[in-house]
Amino acid sequence: VYVVNKAGGLIYQLEHCAPRADTEKTFSFPLDLVLRVHDERVVVAFGQRDGIRVGHAVLAINGAEVNGRLTADGKDVLEFLSNPANYPVSIRFGRHRLSSNEKLMLASMFHSLFAIGSQLSPEVGSSGIEMLETDTFKLHCFQTLTGIKFMVLADPRQAGIDALLRKIYEIYSDYALKNPFYSLEMPIRCELFDQNLKLALEVAEKAGPFGPGS
Amino acid sequence: SRELLVLTYGALVAQLCKDYEKDEDVNTCLDRMGYGIGVRLIDDFLARSAVRKCHSYSETADVIAQVAFKMYLGVTPSVSCSSAAGNEFSLILDKNPLVDFVEELPAERASLCYCNLLCGVIRGALEMVHLAAEVTFLQDRLKGDPVTEIGITFLRKAEDRKHKRN
């Protein structure tokens, strides 16, 4: 769930999904996975096997978390792994989690895309991007009359997201806006908002692919 | 619990009268507080009432009177358009719950707008949906007028479909 304010800044985000599966394996020289550096991270380019997929990043080596392309002690990961003396080595792979800066950037980008979408519309009075569909997820967006956008990324089969978006709007107006110490357009740091949002998400998830009430 | 709201409001106004000597200061203070409430209340109103976007000032005035006032104060003022240009409206309240326990204004507070908070609320809420407006009391039963009348003047044309709006 992402909430974007009028200016395009991300004011809230919540990842409410099953914990991503990381895979840790012990390898001996030579490594049969092809690794390369992408975006300051070391990712698997080829050699998918045993739960390690292309695109997974190296998360930790021998238990110590990796820092971008350097190991915990500051050595370059690819150099470390090309040295047979360091083997056998245990490497943990997994999908890289977006950092908050990346999320901020992506939210602002979506805000701009939303604006472009409304302008490109051949009809006057377009409501902007309501849904973005891919084969692995659907992104639903709801913009209120006051300019706040609520975005939900969900499984493509999940139904009832529209109702969920309206519910999130209600929860926002209840627990964030009515909190006298919350300033508008600022990041939302309200416990009650978090709790109620998680409850609403759980209800929506339990309802499953057939939507609530059926 | 409506009584509690009315009593709280009364206590608020009384305290402001003690704090400020001039009526204008009290009025300004009430308006400012109302504005702060309005900018937040609008999202609550939109979330609960699911009204669609209004396409004209008269639609907006109708929605304020028939849906918003009913939802929050339990009264439905009647709307009338008071200008040829179509941007000035009056909401006429027969019953104003906020003044249930007030008989009349004390002599030294003759120009106090007791319910100025309401004006601020309407102004703040409209501003959040990009409609600038001036909201004032045109008639006030507490001052001896027959009814209480709130005047809303929309200041400029609602923004055309800009990219920030849906």
mmCIF file of C-alpha atoms in Angstrom:
data_model
loop_
_atom_site.group_PDB
_atom_site.id
_atom_site.type_symbol
_atom_site.label_atom_id
_atom_site.label_comp_id
_atom_site.label_asym_id
_atom_site.label_seq_id
_atom_site.Cartn_x
_atom_site.Cartn_y
_atom_site.Cartn_z
ATOM 1 C CA VAL A 1 0.000 0.000 0.000
ATOM 2 C CA TYR A 2 1.342 3.419 -0.889
ATOM 3 C CA VAL A 3 -0.132 6.829 -0.076
ATOM 4 C CA VAL A 4 1.032 9.818 -2.112
ATOM 5 C CA ASN A 5 0.244 13.404 -1.214
ATOM 6 C CA LYS A 6 -0.790 16.240 -3.520
ATOM 7 C CA ALA A 7 2.748 17.203 -4.408
ATOM 8 C CA GLY A 8 3.748 13.691 -5.380
ATOM 9 C CA GLY A 9 5.648 12.811 -2.230
ATOM 10 C CA LEU A 10 5.266 9.398 -0.650
ATOM 11 C CA ILE A 11 3.762 9.825 2.800
ATOM 12 C CA TYR A 12 3.109 6.228 3.682
ATOM 13 C CA GLN A 13 4.034 2.772 2.541
ATOM 14 C CA LEU A 14 3.350 -0.672 3.892
ATOM 15 C CA GLU A 15 4.477 -4.035 2.598
ATOM 16 C CA HIS A 16 1.945 -6.523 3.736
ATOM 17 C CA CYS A 17 2.901 -9.688 1.973
ATOM 18 C CA ALA A 18 4.309 -13.060 2.728
ATOM 19 C CA PRO A 19 7.978 -12.803 3.649
ATOM 20 C CA ARG A 20 10.080 -13.275 0.575
ATOM 21 C CA ALA A 21 11.847 -16.572 0.398
ATOM 22 C CA ASP A 22 15.602 -16.250 0.588
ATOM 23 C CA THR A 23 17.739 -19.157 -0.401
ATOM 24 C CA GLU A 24 21.042 -19.867 1.245
ATOM 25 C CA LYS A 25 23.382 -22.407 -0.276
ATOM 26 C CA THR A 26 26.954 -23.514 0.081
ATOM 27 C CA PHE A 27 29.024 -23.412 -3.037
ATOM 28 C CA SER A 28 32.381 -24.740 -4.032
ATOM 29 C CA PHE A 29 34.698 -23.360 -6.651
ATOM 30 C CA PRO A 30 33.954 -22.718 -9.466
ATOM 31 C CA LEU A 31 30.625 -20.985 -9.017
ATOM 32 C CA ASP A 32 28.146 -22.215 -11.611
ATOM 33 C CA LEU A 33 26.062 -19.083 -11.415
ATOM 34 C CA VAL A 34 26.877 -16.127 -13.592
ATOM 35 C CA LEU A 35 26.863 -12.984 -11.505
ATOM 36 C CA ARG A 36 27.080 -9.400 -12.597
ATOM 37 C CA VAL A 37 26.793 -5.976 -11.062
ATOM 38 C CA HIS A 38 23.542 -4.182 -11.689
ATOM 39 C CA ASP A 39 22.526 -0.932 -10.011
ATOM 40 C CA GLU A 40 25.200 -1.245 -7.371
ATOM 41 C CA ARG A 41 24.061 -4.750 -6.467
ATOM 42 C CA VAL A 42 25.394 -8.153 -7.448
ATOM 43 C CA VAL A 43 22.655 -10.097 -9.196
ATOM 44 C CA VAL A 44 22.309 -13.481 -10.805
ATOM 45 C CA ALA A 45 22.447 -13.103 -14.585
ATOM 46 C CA PHE A 46 22.312 -16.760 -15.580
ATOM 47 C CA GLY A 47 22.375 -20.215 -14.075
ATOM 48 C CA GLN A 48 19.019 -20.471 -12.354
ATOM 49 C CA ARG A 49 18.806 -23.450 -10.019
ATOM 50 C CA ASP A 50 17.327 -24.635 -6.749
ATOM 51 C CA GLY A 51 15.221 -21.633 -5.988
ATOM 52 C CA ILE A 52 17.852 -19.140 -7.006
ATOM 53 C CA ARG A 53 16.309 -17.188 -9.853
ATOM 54 C CA VAL A 54 17.712 -14.766 -12.367
ATOM 55 C CA GLY A 55 17.463 -11.313 -10.861
ATOM 56 C CA HIS A 56 18.007 -12.444 -7.301
ATOM 57 C CA ALA A 57 20.611 -10.388 -5.552
ATOM 58 C CA VAL A 58 23.389 -11.545 -3.298
ATOM 59 C CA LEU A 59 22.133 -10.708 0.173
ATOM 60 C CA ALA A 60 24.795 -12.197 2.410
ATOM 61 C CA ILE A 61 28.074 -14.074 2.192
ATOM 62 C CA ASN A 62 28.930 -16.529 4.958
ATOM 63 C CA GLY A 63 26.233 -14.998 7.077
ATOM 64 C CA ALA A 64 27.497 -11.429 6.851
ATOM 65 C CA GLU A 65 25.181 -9.055 4.991
ATOM 66 C CA VAL A 66 26.501 -7.675 1.784
ATOM 67 C CA ASN A 67 26.674 -3.925 1.282
ATOM 68 C CA GLY A 68 25.857 -3.278 -2.368
ATOM 69 C CA ARG A 69 28.747 -4.703 -4.278
ATOM 70 C CA LEU A 70 31.087 -4.904 -1.302
ATOM 71 C CA THR A 71 31.160 -7.554 1.381
ATOM 72 C CA ALA A 72 30.771 -6.688 5.024
ATOM 73 C CA ASP A 73 34.570 -6.235 5.307
ATOM 74 C CA GLY A 74 34.681 -3.932 2.297
ATOM 75 C CA LYS A 75 36.014 -6.332 -0.299
ATOM 76 C CA ASP A 76 34.471 -6.431 -3.761
ATOM 77 C CA VAL A 77 32.033 -9.335 -3.974
ATOM 78 C CA LEU A 78 32.909 -10.494 -7.447
ATOM 79 C CA GLU A 79 36.618 -10.469 -6.643
ATOM 80 C CA PHE A 80 35.962 -12.404 -3.460
ATOM 81 C CA LEU A 81 33.991 -15.018 -5.310
ATOM 82 C CA SER A 82 36.552 -15.437 -8.076
ATOM 83 C CA ASN A 83 39.261 -16.358 -5.557
ATOM 84 C CA PRO A 84 39.283 -20.154 -5.026
ATOM 85 C CA ALA A 85 40.903 -19.696 -1.623
ATOM 86 C CA ASN A 86 37.632 -18.336 -0.222
ATOM 87 C CA TYR A 87 35.648 -21.464 -1.017
ATOM 88 C CA PRO A 88 33.553 -23.251 0.157
ATOM 89 C CA VAL A 89 31.366 -20.226 0.667
ATOM 90 C CA SER A 90 27.767 -19.905 1.728
ATOM 91 C CA ILE A 91 25.785 -17.295 -0.182
ATOM 92 C CA ARG A 92 22.271 -16.091 0.470
ATOM 93 C CA PHE A 93 20.223 -15.030 -2.542
ATOM 94 C CA GLY A 94 16.888 -13.368 -2.623
ATOM 95 C CA ARG A 95 14.819 -10.639 -4.154
ATOM 96 C CA HIS A 96 16.201 -7.283 -3.285
ATOM 97 C CA ARG A 97 13.878 -5.156 -1.154
ATOM 98 C CA LEU A 98 13.363 -1.594 -2.340
ATOM 99 C CA SER A 99 14.982 0.981 -0.109
ATOM 100 C CA SER A 100 12.881 3.917 1.096
ATOM 101 C CA ASN A 101 14.638 6.282 -1.261
ATOM 102 C CA GLU A 102 13.818 4.063 -4.180
ATOM 103 C CA LYS A 103 10.197 3.917 -3.070
ATOM 104 C CA LEU A 104 10.047 7.719 -2.794
ATOM 105 C CA MET A 105 11.403 8.063 -6.277
ATOM 106 C CA LEU A 106 9.047 5.501 -7.724
ATOM 107 C CA ALA A 107 6.062 7.128 -6.032
ATOM 108 C CA SER A 108 6.937 10.531 -7.483
ATOM 109 C CA MET A 109 7.380 8.963 -10.875
ATOM 110 C CA PHE A 110 3.995 7.349 -10.651
ATOM 111 C CA HIS A 111 2.491 10.680 -9.622
ATOM 112 C CA SER A 112 3.884 12.231 -12.810
ATOM 113 C CA LEU A 113 2.706 9.312 -14.922
ATOM 114 C CA PHE A 114 -0.727 9.679 -13.422
ATOM 115 C CA ALA A 115 -0.755 13.323 -14.446
ATOM 116 C CA ILE A 116 0.374 12.476 -17.968
ATOM 117 C CA GLY A 117 -2.261 9.760 -18.142
ATOM 118 C CA SER A 118 -5.047 12.211 -17.309
ATOM 119 C CA GLN A 119 -3.838 14.653 -19.903
ATOM 120 C CA LEU A 120 -3.462 12.096 -22.644
ATOM 121 C CA SER A 121 -7.022 10.960 -22.234
ATOM 122 C CA PRO A 122 -9.135 11.633 -25.313
ATOM 123 C CA GLU A 123 -12.159 12.284 -23.086
ATOM 124 C CA VAL A 124 -12.428 15.352 -20.894
ATOM 125 C CA GLY A 125 -12.461 14.682 -17.191
ATOM 126 C CA SER A 126 -10.436 11.536 -17.054
ATOM 127 C CA SER A 127 -9.992 9.990 -13.658
ATOM 128 C CA GLY A 128 -6.356 9.217 -14.314
ATOM 129 C CA ILE A 129 -4.687 5.811 -14.036
ATOM 130 C CA GLU A 130 -6.996 3.538 -12.077
ATOM 131 C CA MET A 131 -5.325 0.246 -12.700
ATOM 132 C CA LEU A 132 -2.049 -1.022 -14.051
ATOM 133 C CA GLU A 133 -2.074 -4.689 -14.896
ATOM 134 C CA THR A 134 0.898 -6.981 -15.351
ATOM 135 C CA ASP A 135 1.082 -10.751 -15.309
ATOM 136 C CA THR A 136 2.369 -10.893 -11.748
ATOM 137 C CA PHE A 137 0.492 -8.086 -10.026
ATOM 138 C CA LYS A 138 -2.131 -5.401 -10.414
ATOM 139 C CA LEU A 139 -1.596 -1.850 -9.234
ATOM 140 C CA HIS A 140 -4.811 -0.074 -8.259
ATOM 141 C CA CYS A 141 -4.856 3.667 -7.744
ATOM 142 C CA PHE A 142 -7.541 5.880 -6.293
ATOM 143 C CA GLN A 143 -7.220 9.659 -6.295
ATOM 144 C CA THR A 144 -9.461 11.596 -3.937
ATOM 145 C CA LEU A 145 -10.985 14.964 -4.763
ATOM 146 C CA THR A 146 -8.406 16.515 -2.468
ATOM 147 C CA GLY A 147 -5.502 15.146 -4.483
ATOM 148 C CA ILE A 148 -4.277 12.311 -2.269
ATOM 149 C CA LYS A 149 -3.551 9.060 -4.079
ATOM 150 C CA PHE A 150 -3.935 5.646 -2.536
ATOM 151 C CA MET A 151 -2.191 2.826 -4.347
ATOM 152 C CA VAL A 152 -2.521 -0.874 -3.707
ATOM 153 C CA LEU A 153 -0.383 -3.524 -5.376
ATOM 154 C CA ALA A 154 -2.156 -6.838 -5.238
ATOM 155 C CA ASP A 155 -2.356 -10.278 -6.730
ATOM 156 C CA PRO A 156 -4.115 -10.149 -10.108
ATOM 157 C CA ARG A 157 -6.788 -12.533 -8.891
ATOM 158 C CA GLN A 158 -7.639 -10.516 -5.811
ATOM 159 C CA ALA A 159 -11.072 -8.938 -6.026
ATOM 160 C CA GLY A 160 -12.648 -6.151 -4.016
ATOM 161 C CA ILE A 161 -9.693 -3.802 -4.250
ATOM 162 C CA ASP A 162 -11.954 -0.855 -5.059
ATOM 163 C CA ALA A 163 -13.797 -1.355 -1.808
ATOM 164 C CA LEU A 164 -10.454 -1.739 -0.068
ATOM 165 C CA LEU A 165 -9.237 1.579 -1.489
ATOM 166 C CA ARG A 166 -12.368 3.323 -0.223
ATOM 167 C CA LYS A 167 -11.859 1.686 3.168
ATOM 168 C CA ILE A 168 -8.265 2.902 3.283
ATOM 169 C CA TYR A 169 -9.538 6.415 2.512
ATOM 170 C CA GLU A 170 -11.897 6.150 5.468
ATOM 171 C CA ILE A 171 -9.151 4.871 7.741
ATOM 172 C CA TYR A 172 -6.921 7.727 6.584
ATOM 173 C CA SER A 173 -9.571 10.320 7.297
ATOM 174 C CA ASP A 174 -10.253 8.764 10.699
ATOM 175 C CA TYR A 175 -6.864 8.009 12.158
ATOM 176 C CA ALA A 176 -4.498 10.278 10.312
ATOM 177 C CA LEU A 177 -6.536 13.414 9.739
ATOM 178 C CA LYS A 178 -8.328 13.439 13.042
ATOM 179 C CA ASN A 179 -5.055 13.084 14.894
ATOM 180 C CA PRO A 180 -4.407 16.676 15.956
ATOM 181 C CA PHE A 181 -0.669 16.165 15.896
ATOM 182 C CA TYR A 182 -0.519 14.972 12.334
ATOM 183 C CA SER A 183 0.354 17.719 9.841
ATOM 184 C CA LEU A 184 -1.207 17.435 6.431
ATOM 185 C CA GLU A 185 0.972 16.289 3.532
ATOM 186 C CA MET A 186 3.608 14.971 5.945
ATOM 187 C CA PRO A 187 4.644 11.326 6.339
ATOM 188 C CA ILE A 188 2.018 9.460 8.316
ATOM 189 C CA ARG A 189 3.343 8.128 11.594
ATOM 190 C CA CYS A 190 0.174 7.192 13.428
ATOM 191 C CA GLU A 191 -0.004 3.866 15.253
ATOM 192 C CA LEU A 192 -3.776 3.646 14.963
ATOM 193 C CA PHE A 193 -3.588 4.173 11.226
ATOM 194 C CA ASP A 194 -1.062 1.330 10.895
ATOM 195 C CA GLN A 195 -3.118 -1.037 13.012
ATOM 196 C CA ASN A 196 -6.403 -0.377 11.302
ATOM 197 C CA LEU A 197 -4.848 -0.540 7.884
ATOM 198 C CA LYS A 198 -3.338 -3.946 8.624
ATOM 199 C CA LEU A 199 -6.705 -5.167 9.880
ATOM 200 C CA ALA A 200 -8.417 -3.964 6.710
ATOM 201 C CA LEU A 201 -5.776 -5.669 4.557
ATOM 202 C CA GLU A 202 -6.210 -8.922 6.424
ATOM 203 C CA VAL A 203 -9.963 -8.809 5.946
ATOM 204 C CA ALA A 204 -9.505 -8.178 2.240
ATOM 205 C CA GLU A 205 -7.011 -10.994 1.911
ATOM 206 C CA LYS A 206 -9.228 -13.482 3.678
ATOM 207 C CA ALA A 207 -12.038 -12.600 1.347
ATOM 208 C CA GLY A 208 -9.837 -13.996 -1.360
ATOM 209 C CA PRO A 209 -10.418 -14.037 -5.101
ATOM 210 C CA PHE A 210 -14.162 -13.823 -4.808
ATOM 211 C CA GLY A 211 -14.323 -10.528 -2.992
ATOM 212 C CA PRO A 212 -15.918 -9.801 0.360
ATOM 213 C CA GLY A 213 -19.514 -10.697 0.890
ATOM 214 C CA SER A 214 -19.616 -13.684 -1.389
ATOM 215 C CA SER B 1 -23.384 13.685 22.578
ATOM 216 C CA ARG B 2 -24.593 16.584 20.509
ATOM 217 C CA GLU B 3 -25.177 18.416 23.782
ATOM 218 C CA LEU B 4 -21.571 17.923 24.705
ATOM 219 C CA LEU B 5 -20.513 19.438 21.381
ATOM 220 C CA VAL B 6 -22.767 22.452 21.911
ATOM 221 C CA LEU B 7 -21.556 22.942 25.472
ATOM 222 C CA THR B 8 -17.925 22.579 24.432
ATOM 223 C CA TYR B 9 -18.421 25.108 21.670
ATOM 224 C CA GLY B 10 -20.029 27.498 24.078
ATOM 225 C CA ALA B 11 -17.181 27.136 26.549
ATOM 226 C CA LEU B 12 -14.712 27.712 23.720
ATOM 227 C CA VAL B 13 -16.365 30.943 22.658
ATOM 228 C CA ALA B 14 -16.640 32.124 26.241
ATOM 229 C CA GLN B 15 -12.945 31.505 26.834
ATOM 230 C CA LEU B 16 -12.011 33.302 23.639
ATOM 231 C CA CYS B 17 -14.085 36.262 24.775
ATOM 232 C CA LYS B 18 -12.096 36.337 27.982
ATOM 233 C CA ASP B 19 -8.812 36.075 26.116
ATOM 234 C CA TYR B 20 -9.491 38.715 23.482
ATOM 235 C CA GLU B 21 -11.041 42.092 24.050
ATOM 236 C CA LYS B 22 -12.064 42.907 20.512
ATOM 237 C CA ASP B 23 -14.865 41.028 18.796
ATOM 238 C CA GLU B 24 -12.965 40.958 15.515
ATOM 239 C CA ASP B 25 -10.139 39.078 17.182
ATOM 240 C CA VAL B 26 -12.496 36.450 18.516
ATOM 241 C CA ASN B 27 -14.141 36.150 15.129
ATOM 242 C CA THR B 28 -10.783 35.759 13.399
ATOM 243 C CA CYS B 29 -9.697 33.163 15.898
ATOM 244 C CA LEU B 30 -12.869 31.155 15.440
ATOM 245 C CA ASP B 31 -12.500 31.365 11.683
ATOM 246 C CA ARG B 32 -8.917 30.139 11.838
ATOM 247 C CA MET B 33 -9.847 27.217 14.041
ATOM 248 C CA GLY B 34 -12.695 26.391 11.727
ATOM 249 C CA TYR B 35 -10.323 26.461 8.790
ATOM 250 C CA GLY B 36 -8.056 23.943 10.496
ATOM 251 C CA ILE B 37 -11.039 21.682 11.091
ATOM 252 C CA GLY B 38 -12.345 22.152 7.548
ATOM 253 C CA VAL B 39 -9.174 21.066 5.774
ATOM 254 C CA ARG B 40 -9.321 17.753 7.620
ATOM 255 C CA LEU B 41 -13.051 17.279 7.718
ATOM 256 C CA ILE B 42 -13.312 17.379 3.935
ATOM 257 C CA ASP B 43 -11.594 14.009 3.510
ATOM 258 C CA ASP B 44 -13.789 12.465 6.169
ATOM 259 C CA PHE B 45 -16.844 13.879 4.425
ATOM 260 C CA LEU B 46 -15.742 12.633 1.007
ATOM 261 C CA ALA B 47 -14.839 9.218 2.375
ATOM 262 C CA ARG B 48 -18.159 8.704 4.081
ATOM 263 C CA SER B 49 -20.567 10.314 1.696
ATOM 264 C CA ALA B 50 -19.047 9.171 -1.611
ATOM 265 C CA VAL B 51 -20.372 12.230 -3.424
ATOM 266 C CA ARG B 52 -19.203 12.584 -6.965
ATOM 267 C CA LYS B 53 -17.279 15.558 -8.194
ATOM 268 C CA CYS B 54 -19.477 18.642 -8.435
ATOM 269 C CA HIS B 55 -19.520 20.381 -11.755
ATOM 270 C CA SER B 56 -21.018 23.702 -10.793
ATOM 271 C CA TYR B 57 -21.107 26.075 -7.878
ATOM 272 C CA SER B 58 -24.792 25.472 -7.298
ATOM 273 C CA GLU B 59 -24.172 21.726 -7.123
ATOM 274 C CA THR B 60 -21.453 22.351 -4.573
ATOM 275 C CA ALA B 61 -23.683 24.576 -2.467
ATOM 276 C CA ASP B 62 -26.428 21.960 -2.597
ATOM 277 C CA VAL B 63 -24.079 19.227 -1.496
ATOM 278 C CA ILE B 64 -22.815 21.326 1.406
ATOM 279 C CA ALA B 65 -26.330 22.068 2.592
ATOM 280 C CA GLN B 66 -28.032 18.770 2.025
ATOM 281 C CA VAL B 67 -25.305 16.261 2.732
ATOM 282 C CA ALA B 68 -22.601 17.871 4.831
ATOM 283 C CA PHE B 69 -24.724 19.876 7.222
ATOM 284 C CA LYS B 70 -27.044 16.926 7.661
ATOM 285 C CA MET B 71 -24.147 14.569 8.336
ATOM 286 C CA TYR B 72 -22.409 16.702 10.892
ATOM 287 C CA LEU B 73 -25.015 18.923 12.492
ATOM 288 C CA GLY B 74 -28.223 17.130 11.724
ATOM 289 C CA VAL B 75 -29.872 20.127 10.090
ATOM 290 C CA THR B 76 -30.534 20.867 6.437
ATOM 291 C CA PRO B 77 -30.320 24.505 5.496
ATOM 292 C CA SER B 78 -32.069 25.697 2.376
ATOM 293 C CA VAL B 79 -29.984 27.032 -0.473
ATOM 294 C CA SER B 80 -30.647 30.048 -2.585
ATOM 295 C CA CYS B 81 -28.546 31.679 -5.240
ATOM 296 C CA SER B 82 -28.224 35.363 -4.639
ATOM 297 C CA SER B 83 -26.310 36.650 -7.598
ATOM 298 C CA ALA B 84 -26.767 36.715 -11.329
ATOM 299 C CA ALA B 85 -23.225 35.551 -11.865
ATOM 300 C CA GLY B 86 -24.025 32.304 -10.112
ATOM 301 C CA ASN B 87 -21.182 32.418 -7.663
ATOM 302 C CA GLU B 88 -22.921 33.685 -4.534
ATOM 303 C CA PHE B 89 -25.105 31.434 -2.494
ATOM 304 C CA SER B 90 -26.902 31.635 0.811
ATOM 305 C CA LEU B 91 -27.562 28.828 3.217
ATOM 306 C CA ILE B 92 -30.518 29.636 5.400
ATOM 307 C CA LEU B 93 -30.642 27.819 8.707
ATOM 308 C CA ASP B 94 -33.901 27.685 10.607
ATOM 309 C CA LYS B 95 -32.392 25.755 13.398
ATOM 310 C CA ASN B 96 -28.787 26.085 14.443
ATOM 311 C CA PRO B 97 -27.869 23.451 17.010
ATOM 312 C CA LEU B 98 -24.761 25.312 18.123
ATOM 313 C CA VAL B 99 -26.844 28.109 19.639
ATOM 314 C CA ASP B 100 -29.335 25.865 21.413
ATOM 315 C CA PHE B 101 -28.416 27.211 24.820
ATOM 316 C CA VAL B 102 -27.686 30.811 23.882
ATOM 317 C CA GLU B 103 -30.414 33.372 24.221
ATOM 318 C CA GLU B 104 -28.734 36.443 22.923
ATOM 319 C CA LEU B 105 -25.336 38.010 22.703
ATOM 320 C CA PRO B 106 -24.256 40.135 25.657
ATOM 321 C CA ALA B 107 -24.359 43.862 25.002
ATOM 322 C CA GLU B 108 -20.626 44.365 24.868
ATOM 323 C CA ARG B 109 -20.199 41.605 22.291
ATOM 324 C CA ALA B 110 -22.625 42.915 19.754
ATOM 325 C CA SER B 111 -20.522 42.154 16.700
ATOM 326 C CA LEU B 112 -19.441 38.689 17.723
ATOM 327 C CA CYS B 113 -20.144 36.024 15.138
ATOM 328 C CA TYR B 114 -20.900 33.185 17.474
ATOM 329 C CA CYS B 115 -20.801 30.477 14.846
ATOM 330 C CA ASN B 116 -17.861 31.806 12.907
ATOM 331 C CA LEU B 117 -16.246 28.418 13.305
ATOM 332 C CA LEU B 118 -18.716 27.097 10.763
ATOM 333 C CA CYS B 119 -17.602 29.691 8.225
ATOM 334 C CA GLY B 120 -14.008 28.643 8.683
ATOM 335 C CA VAL B 121 -14.901 24.988 8.300
ATOM 336 C CA ILE B 122 -16.694 25.586 5.004
ATOM 337 C CA ARG B 123 -13.880 27.775 3.728
ATOM 338 C CA GLY B 124 -11.193 25.239 4.637
ATOM 339 C CA ALA B 125 -13.075 22.328 3.164
ATOM 340 C CA LEU B 126 -13.720 24.117 -0.123
ATOM 341 C CA GLU B 127 -10.116 25.155 -0.394
ATOM 342 C CA MET B 128 -8.964 21.544 -0.201
ATOM 343 C CA VAL B 129 -11.014 20.744 -3.272
ATOM 344 C CA HIS B 130 -9.516 23.769 -5.006
ATOM 345 C CA LEU B 131 -12.515 26.085 -4.724
ATOM 346 C CA ALA B 132 -11.570 29.400 -3.166
ATOM 347 C CA ALA B 133 -14.489 30.989 -1.383
ATOM 348 C CA GLU B 134 -15.389 33.636 1.114
ATOM 349 C CA VAL B 135 -17.840 32.557 3.745
ATOM 350 C CA THR B 136 -19.523 34.976 6.117
ATOM 351 C CA PHE B 137 -22.630 35.352 8.176
ATOM 352 C CA LEU B 138 -25.164 37.524 6.424
ATOM 353 C CA GLN B 139 -27.838 37.273 9.080
ATOM 354 C CA ASP B 140 -27.627 35.944 12.583
ATOM 355 C CA ARG B 141 -30.564 35.068 14.753
ATOM 356 C CA LEU B 142 -28.543 35.925 17.832
ATOM 357 C CA LYS B 143 -28.327 39.475 16.627
ATOM 358 C CA GLY B 144 -32.017 39.792 16.155
ATOM 359 C CA ASP B 145 -32.374 38.745 12.529
ATOM 360 C CA PRO B 146 -35.217 36.365 11.702
ATOM 361 C CA VAL B 147 -33.011 33.566 10.451
ATOM 362 C CA THR B 148 -29.351 32.649 10.367
ATOM 363 C CA GLU B 149 -27.905 33.006 6.917
ATOM 364 C CA ILE B 150 -24.447 31.981 5.779
ATOM 365 C CA GLY B 151 -23.225 33.481 2.532
ATOM 366 C CA ILE B 152 -20.735 31.635 0.328
ATOM 367 C CA THR B 153 -19.051 33.577 -2.461
ATOM 368 C CA PHE B 154 -16.948 31.518 -4.815
ATOM 369 C CA LEU B 155 -13.991 33.662 -5.726
ATOM 370 C CA ARG B 156 -12.753 32.379 -9.009
ATOM 371 C CA LYS B 157 -13.652 29.758 -11.516
ATOM 372 C CA ALA B 158 -12.924 26.235 -10.327
ATOM 373 C CA GLU B 159 -9.670 25.142 -11.927
ATOM 374 C CA ASP B 160 -10.028 23.524 -15.291
ATOM 375 C CA ARG B 161 -9.092 19.920 -15.510
ATOM 376 C CA LYS B 162 -5.499 20.158 -14.530
ATOM 377 C CA HIS B 163 -3.351 17.143 -14.170
ATOM 378 C CA LYS B 164 -3.607 17.092 -10.413
ATOM 379 C CA ARG B 165 -7.351 16.602 -10.442
ATOM 380 C CA ASN B 166 -9.324 13.579 -11.495
#
